[in-house]
CSV table of C-alpha atoms in Angstrom, one decimal:
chain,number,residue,atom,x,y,z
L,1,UNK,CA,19.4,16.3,-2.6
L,2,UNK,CA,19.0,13.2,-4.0
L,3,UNK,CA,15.6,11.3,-4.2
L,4,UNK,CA,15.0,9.3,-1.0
L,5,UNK,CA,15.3,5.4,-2.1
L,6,UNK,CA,12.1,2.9,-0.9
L,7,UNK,CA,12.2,-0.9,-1.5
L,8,UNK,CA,8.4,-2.4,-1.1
L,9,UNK,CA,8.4,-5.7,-0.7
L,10,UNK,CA,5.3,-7.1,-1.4
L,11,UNK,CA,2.6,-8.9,-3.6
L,12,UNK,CA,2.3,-8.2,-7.6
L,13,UNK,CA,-1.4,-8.6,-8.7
L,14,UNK,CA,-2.9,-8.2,-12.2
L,15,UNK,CA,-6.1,-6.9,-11.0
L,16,UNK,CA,-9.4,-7.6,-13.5
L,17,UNK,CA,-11.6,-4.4,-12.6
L,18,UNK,CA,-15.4,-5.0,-13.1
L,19,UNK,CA,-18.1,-2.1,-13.3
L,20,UNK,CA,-21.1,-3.1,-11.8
L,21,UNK,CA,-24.2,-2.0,-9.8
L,22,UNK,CA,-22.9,-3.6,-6.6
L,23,UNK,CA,-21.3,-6.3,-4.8
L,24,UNK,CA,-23.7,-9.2,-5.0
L,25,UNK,CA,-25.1,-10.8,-2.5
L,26,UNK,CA,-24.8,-15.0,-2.1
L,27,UNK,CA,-26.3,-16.6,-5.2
L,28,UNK,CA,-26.9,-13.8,-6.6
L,29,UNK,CA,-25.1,-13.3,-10.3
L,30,UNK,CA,-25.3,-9.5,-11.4
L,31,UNK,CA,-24.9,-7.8,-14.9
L,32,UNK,CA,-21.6,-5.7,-14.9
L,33,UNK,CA,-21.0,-2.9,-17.9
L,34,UNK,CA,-17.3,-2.8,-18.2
L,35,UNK,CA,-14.2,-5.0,-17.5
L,36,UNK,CA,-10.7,-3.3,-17.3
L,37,UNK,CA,-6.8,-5.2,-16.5
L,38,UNK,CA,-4.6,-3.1,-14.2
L,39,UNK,CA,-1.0,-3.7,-12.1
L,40,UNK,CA,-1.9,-4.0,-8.9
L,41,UNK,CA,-1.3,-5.8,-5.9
L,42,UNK,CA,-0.2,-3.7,-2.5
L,43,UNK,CA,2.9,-4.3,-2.9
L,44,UNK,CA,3.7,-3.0,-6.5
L,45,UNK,CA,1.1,-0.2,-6.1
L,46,UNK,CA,2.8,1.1,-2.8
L,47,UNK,CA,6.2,1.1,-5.2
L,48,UNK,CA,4.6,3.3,-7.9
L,49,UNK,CA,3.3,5.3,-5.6
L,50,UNK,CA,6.5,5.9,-4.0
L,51,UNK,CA,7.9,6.3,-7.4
L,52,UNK,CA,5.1,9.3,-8.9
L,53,UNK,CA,5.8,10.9,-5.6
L,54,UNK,CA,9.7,11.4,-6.4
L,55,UNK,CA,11.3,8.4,-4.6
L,56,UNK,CA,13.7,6.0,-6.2
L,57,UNK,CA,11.6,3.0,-5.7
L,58,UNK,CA,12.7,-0.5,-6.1
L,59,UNK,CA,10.1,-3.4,-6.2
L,60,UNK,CA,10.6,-6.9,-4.6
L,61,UNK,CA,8.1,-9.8,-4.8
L,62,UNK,CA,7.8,-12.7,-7.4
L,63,UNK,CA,5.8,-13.2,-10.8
L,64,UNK,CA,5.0,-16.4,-12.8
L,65,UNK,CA,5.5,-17.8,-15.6
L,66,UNK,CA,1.9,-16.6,-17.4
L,67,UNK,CA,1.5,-14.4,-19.6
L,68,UNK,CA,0.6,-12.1,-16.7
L,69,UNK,CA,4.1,-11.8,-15.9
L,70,UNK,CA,4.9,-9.7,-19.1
L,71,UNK,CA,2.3,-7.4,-18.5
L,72,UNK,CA,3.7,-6.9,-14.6
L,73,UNK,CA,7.1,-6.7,-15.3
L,74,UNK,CA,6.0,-3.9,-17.9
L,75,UNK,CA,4.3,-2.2,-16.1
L,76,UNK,CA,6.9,-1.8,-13.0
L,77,UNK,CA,8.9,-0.4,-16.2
L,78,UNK,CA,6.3,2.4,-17.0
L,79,UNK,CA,5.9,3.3,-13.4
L,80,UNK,CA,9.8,3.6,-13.2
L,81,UNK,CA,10.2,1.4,-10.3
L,82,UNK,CA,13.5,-0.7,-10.5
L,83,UNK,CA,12.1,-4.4,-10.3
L,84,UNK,CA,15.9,-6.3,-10.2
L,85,UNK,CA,14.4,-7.5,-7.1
L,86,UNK,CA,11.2,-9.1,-8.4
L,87,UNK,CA,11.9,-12.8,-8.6
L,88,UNK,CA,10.3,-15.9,-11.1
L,89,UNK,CA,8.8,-19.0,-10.5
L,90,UNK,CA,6.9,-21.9,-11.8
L,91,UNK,CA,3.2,-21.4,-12.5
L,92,UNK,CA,0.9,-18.3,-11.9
L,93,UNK,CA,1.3,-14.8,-11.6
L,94,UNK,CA,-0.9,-13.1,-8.4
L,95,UNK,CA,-4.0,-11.7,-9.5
L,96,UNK,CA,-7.1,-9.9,-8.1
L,97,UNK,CA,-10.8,-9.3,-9.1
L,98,UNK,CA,-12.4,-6.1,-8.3
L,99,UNK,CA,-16.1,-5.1,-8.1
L,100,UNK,CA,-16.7,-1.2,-8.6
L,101,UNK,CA,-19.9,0.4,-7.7
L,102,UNK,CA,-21.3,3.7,-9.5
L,103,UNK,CA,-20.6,5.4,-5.9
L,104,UNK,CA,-16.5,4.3,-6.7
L,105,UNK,CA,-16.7,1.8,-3.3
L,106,UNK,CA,-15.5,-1.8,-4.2
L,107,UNK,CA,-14.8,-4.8,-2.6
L,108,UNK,CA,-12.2,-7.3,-4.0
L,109,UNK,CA,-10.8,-11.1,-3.7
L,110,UNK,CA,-6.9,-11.9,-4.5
L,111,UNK,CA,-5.3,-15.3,-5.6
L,112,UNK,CA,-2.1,-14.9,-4.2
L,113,UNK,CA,-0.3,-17.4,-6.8
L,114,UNK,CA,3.7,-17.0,-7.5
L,115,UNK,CA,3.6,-14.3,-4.0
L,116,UNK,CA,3.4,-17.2,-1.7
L,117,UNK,CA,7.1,-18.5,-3.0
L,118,UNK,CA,8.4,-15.2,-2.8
L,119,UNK,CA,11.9,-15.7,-1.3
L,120,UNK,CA,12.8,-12.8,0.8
L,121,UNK,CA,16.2,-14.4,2.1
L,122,UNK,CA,17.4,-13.5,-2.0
L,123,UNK,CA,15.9,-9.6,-1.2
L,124,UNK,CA,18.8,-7.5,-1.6
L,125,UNK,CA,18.1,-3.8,0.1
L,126,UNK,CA,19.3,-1.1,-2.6
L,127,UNK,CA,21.9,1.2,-1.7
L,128,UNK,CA,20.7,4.6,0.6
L,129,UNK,CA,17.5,2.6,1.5
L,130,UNK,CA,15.6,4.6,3.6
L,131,UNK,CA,12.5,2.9,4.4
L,132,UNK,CA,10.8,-0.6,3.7
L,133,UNK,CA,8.0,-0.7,3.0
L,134,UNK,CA,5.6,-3.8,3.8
L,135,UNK,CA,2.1,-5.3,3.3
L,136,UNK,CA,0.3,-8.3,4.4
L,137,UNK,CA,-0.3,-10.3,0.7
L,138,UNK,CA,2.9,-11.9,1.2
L,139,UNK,CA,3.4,-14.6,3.8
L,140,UNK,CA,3.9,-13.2,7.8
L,141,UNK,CA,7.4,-15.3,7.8
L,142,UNK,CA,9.0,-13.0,4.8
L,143,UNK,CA,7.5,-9.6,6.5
L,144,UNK,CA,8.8,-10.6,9.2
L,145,UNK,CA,12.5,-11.9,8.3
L,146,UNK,CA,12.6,-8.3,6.0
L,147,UNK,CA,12.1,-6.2,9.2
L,148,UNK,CA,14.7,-8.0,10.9
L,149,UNK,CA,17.3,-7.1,8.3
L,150,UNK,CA,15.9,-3.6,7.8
L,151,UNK,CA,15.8,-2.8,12.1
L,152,UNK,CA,19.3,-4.2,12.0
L,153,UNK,CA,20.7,-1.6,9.5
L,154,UNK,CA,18.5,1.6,10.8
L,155,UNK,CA,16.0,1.6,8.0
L,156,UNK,CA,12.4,2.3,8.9
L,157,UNK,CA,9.7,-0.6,8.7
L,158,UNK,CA,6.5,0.9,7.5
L,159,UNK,CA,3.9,-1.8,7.8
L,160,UNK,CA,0.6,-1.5,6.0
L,161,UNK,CA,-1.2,-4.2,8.1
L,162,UNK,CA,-3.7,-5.0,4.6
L,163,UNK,CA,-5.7,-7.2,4.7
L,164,UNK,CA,-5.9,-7.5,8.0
L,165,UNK,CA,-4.7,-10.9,9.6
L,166,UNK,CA,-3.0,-11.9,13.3
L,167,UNK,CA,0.1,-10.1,13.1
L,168,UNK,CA,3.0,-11.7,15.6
L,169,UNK,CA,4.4,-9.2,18.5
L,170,UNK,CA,7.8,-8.8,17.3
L,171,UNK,CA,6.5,-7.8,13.6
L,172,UNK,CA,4.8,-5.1,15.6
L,173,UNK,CA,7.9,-4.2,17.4
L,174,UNK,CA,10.3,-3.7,14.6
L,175,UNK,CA,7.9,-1.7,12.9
L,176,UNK,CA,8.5,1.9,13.1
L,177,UNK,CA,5.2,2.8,11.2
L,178,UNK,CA,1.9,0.9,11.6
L,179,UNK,CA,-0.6,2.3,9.0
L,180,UNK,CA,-4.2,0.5,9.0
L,181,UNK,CA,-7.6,1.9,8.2
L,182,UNK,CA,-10.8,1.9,10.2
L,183,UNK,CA,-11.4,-2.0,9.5
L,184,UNK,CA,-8.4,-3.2,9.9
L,185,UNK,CA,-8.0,-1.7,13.2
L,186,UNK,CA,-10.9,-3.0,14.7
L,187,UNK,CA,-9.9,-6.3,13.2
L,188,UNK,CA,-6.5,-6.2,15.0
L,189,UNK,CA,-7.9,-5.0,18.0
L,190,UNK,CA,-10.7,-7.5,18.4
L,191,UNK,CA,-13.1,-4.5,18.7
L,192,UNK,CA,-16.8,-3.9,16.4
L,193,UNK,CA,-15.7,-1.5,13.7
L,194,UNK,CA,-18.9,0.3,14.0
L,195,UNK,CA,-17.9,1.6,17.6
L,196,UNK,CA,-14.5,2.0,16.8
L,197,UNK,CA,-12.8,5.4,18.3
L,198,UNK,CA,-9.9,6.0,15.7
L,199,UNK,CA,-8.0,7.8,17.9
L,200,UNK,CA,-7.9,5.6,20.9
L,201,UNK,CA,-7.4,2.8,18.3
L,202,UNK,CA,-4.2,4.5,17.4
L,203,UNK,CA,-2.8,5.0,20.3
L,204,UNK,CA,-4.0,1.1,21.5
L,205,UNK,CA,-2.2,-0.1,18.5
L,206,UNK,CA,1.1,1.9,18.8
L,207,UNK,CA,0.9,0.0,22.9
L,208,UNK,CA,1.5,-3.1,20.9
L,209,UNK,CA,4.2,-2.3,19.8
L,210,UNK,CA,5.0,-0.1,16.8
L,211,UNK,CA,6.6,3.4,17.2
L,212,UNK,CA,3.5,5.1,15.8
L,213,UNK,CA,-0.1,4.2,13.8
L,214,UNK,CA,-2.3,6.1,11.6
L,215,UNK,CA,-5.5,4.9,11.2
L,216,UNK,CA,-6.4,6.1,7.6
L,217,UNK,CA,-10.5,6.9,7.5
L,218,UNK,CA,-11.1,7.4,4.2
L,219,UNK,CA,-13.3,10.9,3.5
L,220,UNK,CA,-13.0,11.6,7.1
L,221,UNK,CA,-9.8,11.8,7.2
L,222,UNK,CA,-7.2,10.1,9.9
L,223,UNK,CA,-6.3,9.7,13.3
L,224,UNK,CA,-2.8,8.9,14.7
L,225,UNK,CA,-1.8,7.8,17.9
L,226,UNK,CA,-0.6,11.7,18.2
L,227,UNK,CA,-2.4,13.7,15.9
L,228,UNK,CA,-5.6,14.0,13.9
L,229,UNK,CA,-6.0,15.5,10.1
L,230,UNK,CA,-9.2,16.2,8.1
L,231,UNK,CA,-9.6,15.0,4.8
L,232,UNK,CA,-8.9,17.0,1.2
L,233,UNK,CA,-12.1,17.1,-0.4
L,234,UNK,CA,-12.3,15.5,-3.5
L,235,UNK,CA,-14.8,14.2,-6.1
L,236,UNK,CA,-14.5,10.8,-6.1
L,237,UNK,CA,-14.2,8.4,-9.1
L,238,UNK,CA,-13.0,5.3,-7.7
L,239,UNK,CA,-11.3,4.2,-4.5
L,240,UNK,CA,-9.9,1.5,-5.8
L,241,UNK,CA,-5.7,1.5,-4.3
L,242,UNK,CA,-6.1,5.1,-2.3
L,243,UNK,CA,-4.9,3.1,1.1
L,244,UNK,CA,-2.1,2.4,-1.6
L,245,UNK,CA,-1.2,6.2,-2.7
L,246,UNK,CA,-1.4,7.1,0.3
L,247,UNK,CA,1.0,5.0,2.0
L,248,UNK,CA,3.3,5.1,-0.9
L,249,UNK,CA,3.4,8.7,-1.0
L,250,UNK,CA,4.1,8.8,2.5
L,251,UNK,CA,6.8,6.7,2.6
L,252,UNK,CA,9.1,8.9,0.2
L,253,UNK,CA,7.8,11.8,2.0
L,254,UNK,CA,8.8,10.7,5.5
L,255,UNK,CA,12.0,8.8,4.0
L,256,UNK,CA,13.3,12.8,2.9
L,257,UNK,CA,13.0,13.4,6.6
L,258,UNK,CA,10.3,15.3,6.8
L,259,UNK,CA,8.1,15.1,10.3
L,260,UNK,CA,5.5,12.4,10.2
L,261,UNK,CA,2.5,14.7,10.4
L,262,UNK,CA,3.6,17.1,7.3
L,263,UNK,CA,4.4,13.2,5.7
L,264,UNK,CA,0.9,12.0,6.5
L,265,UNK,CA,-0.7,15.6,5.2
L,266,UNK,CA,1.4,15.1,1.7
L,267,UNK,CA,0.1,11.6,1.2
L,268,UNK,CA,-3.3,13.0,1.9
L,269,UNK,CA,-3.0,15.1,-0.9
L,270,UNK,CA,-1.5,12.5,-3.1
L,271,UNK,CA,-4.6,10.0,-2.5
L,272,UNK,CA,-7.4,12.5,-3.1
L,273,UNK,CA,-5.8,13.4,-6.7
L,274,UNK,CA,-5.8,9.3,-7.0
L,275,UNK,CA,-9.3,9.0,-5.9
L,276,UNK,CA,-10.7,12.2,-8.3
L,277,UNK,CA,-8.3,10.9,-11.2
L,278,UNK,CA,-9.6,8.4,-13.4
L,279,UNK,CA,-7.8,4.8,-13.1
L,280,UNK,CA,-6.5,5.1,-17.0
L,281,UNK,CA,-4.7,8.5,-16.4
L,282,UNK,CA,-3.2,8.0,-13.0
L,283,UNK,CA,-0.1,7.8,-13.9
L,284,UNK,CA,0.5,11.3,-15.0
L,285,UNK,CA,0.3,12.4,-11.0
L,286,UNK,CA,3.5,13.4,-9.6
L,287,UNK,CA,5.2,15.0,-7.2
L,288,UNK,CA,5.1,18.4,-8.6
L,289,UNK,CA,0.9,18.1,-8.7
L,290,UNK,CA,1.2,16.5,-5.0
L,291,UNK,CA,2.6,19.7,-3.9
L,292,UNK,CA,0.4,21.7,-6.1
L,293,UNK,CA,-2.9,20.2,-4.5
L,294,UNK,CA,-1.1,20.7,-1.1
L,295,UNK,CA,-0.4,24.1,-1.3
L,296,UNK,CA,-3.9,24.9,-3.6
């Protein structure tokens, strides 16, 4: 069978990674001990995902014209993610800075740069596309006119409503998968996330509109609008892009056909390796060890 083909269309990020005691509070300027430069950005970490979980992914967004735009376009390369759809223009990449705590919690702010011209009318969908997969650190009109062309042709819209912002009705609609966590469904429900059943959450979201929602929870687990899963333990290192393996991971799962619960149970397993792997050596998990931690 050949591998199931994903195009994310999304933002491209180099993220700056900073080690430090906490997030600090207004005013407050905190000594950090280590600095590290990864790929990120939803978009492009959804597509390696995909791509270390067996799919043939293919990237769309847009770079630069920095020298950050180098270091993106190789590292798509190294992740093996087909990037003919990544697109060029005038002035900065996208980048992100990260804070990291000791407990592997962070909290992060994104300059959105070259993402915001991102063209999505040039987007070409690769042959045997499956699924598309979308974010929200690209602008609502491109998510939007993507899932129009992808609900046209029977592939499946898988909408990762991150960061959370007001998302129009008929987004919701022509998305077949709506996959949030705990914040970003109270956020689109207009309810206090400390109250916040999952469950019910799911199933109000999927009333909006989508086929079906999974509220991702983190070390508790998840709750979708029709079924709950516990979590796969796991020492954590850092948290930083698990809502990303996870939902990458699921897409190729759920693009081979496979039910959405078994797909949601096999991402699982693909973010708690991400979350106990250290950030340097994540790219050596794959499909096989997916399985591996699934079965083990």
């Amino acid at each position: 069978m050949p591998d199931p083909v994903i195009l994310s269309a999304g933002s491209l990020h180099l993220d700056v990674i900073v080690e430090a005691p906490g997030l600090p509070r207004p005013d407050q300027t905190l000594a950090g001990t280590a600095v590290t430069y990864a790929f990120g950005g939803k978009g492009g970490n959804q597509a390696a995902a995909a791509a270390r979980a067996g799919a043939e992914a293919h990237m769309a967004g847009a770079i630069g014209t920095d020298d950050f735009a180098a270091t993106l376009r190789g590292a798509l390369d190294a992740a093996h993610v087909r990037r003919a759809g990544v697109q060029t223009h005038p002035g900065p990449s996208g980048m992100s800075v990260a804070i990291l705590d000791p407990a592997g919690t962070y909290g992060a702010i994104i300059v959105s740069g070259a993402n915001l011209h991102y063209r999505p009318e040039a987007t070409a969908f690769p042959k045997r596309c499956a699924a598309l997969l979308l974010q929200n650190e690209i602008p609502e009109a491109a998510n939007l006119h993507l899932a129009r062309r992808a609900a046209s042709t029977g592939i499946r819209v898988i909408l990762n409503a991150a960061p959370a912002r007001p998302t129009s009705p008929e987004l919701l609609r022509l998305t077949d998968l709506l996959i949030v966590n705990r914040g970003e469904a109270a956020d689109l429900l207009g309810l206090p996330e400390a109250t916040l059943n999952p469950g019910a959450a799911a199933k109000a979201l999927t009333a909006l509109g989508p086929k079906a929602t999974i509220v991702t929870l983190g070390a508790d687990g998840l709750a979708a609008d029709r079924f709950t899963q516990s979590p796969f333990p796991a020492k954590v290192i850092s948290t930083h892009g698990a809502g990303d393996a996870f939902t990458g991971a699921l897409a190729a799962e759920w693009a081979r056909g496979i039910p959405l619960e078994h797909a949601a149970r096999f991402a699982q397993a693909a973010a708690s390796l991400h979350v106990a792997t250290p950030p340097a050596d994540r790219a050596a998990i794959t499909e096989t060890a997916i399985r591996q931690r699934l079965t083990g």
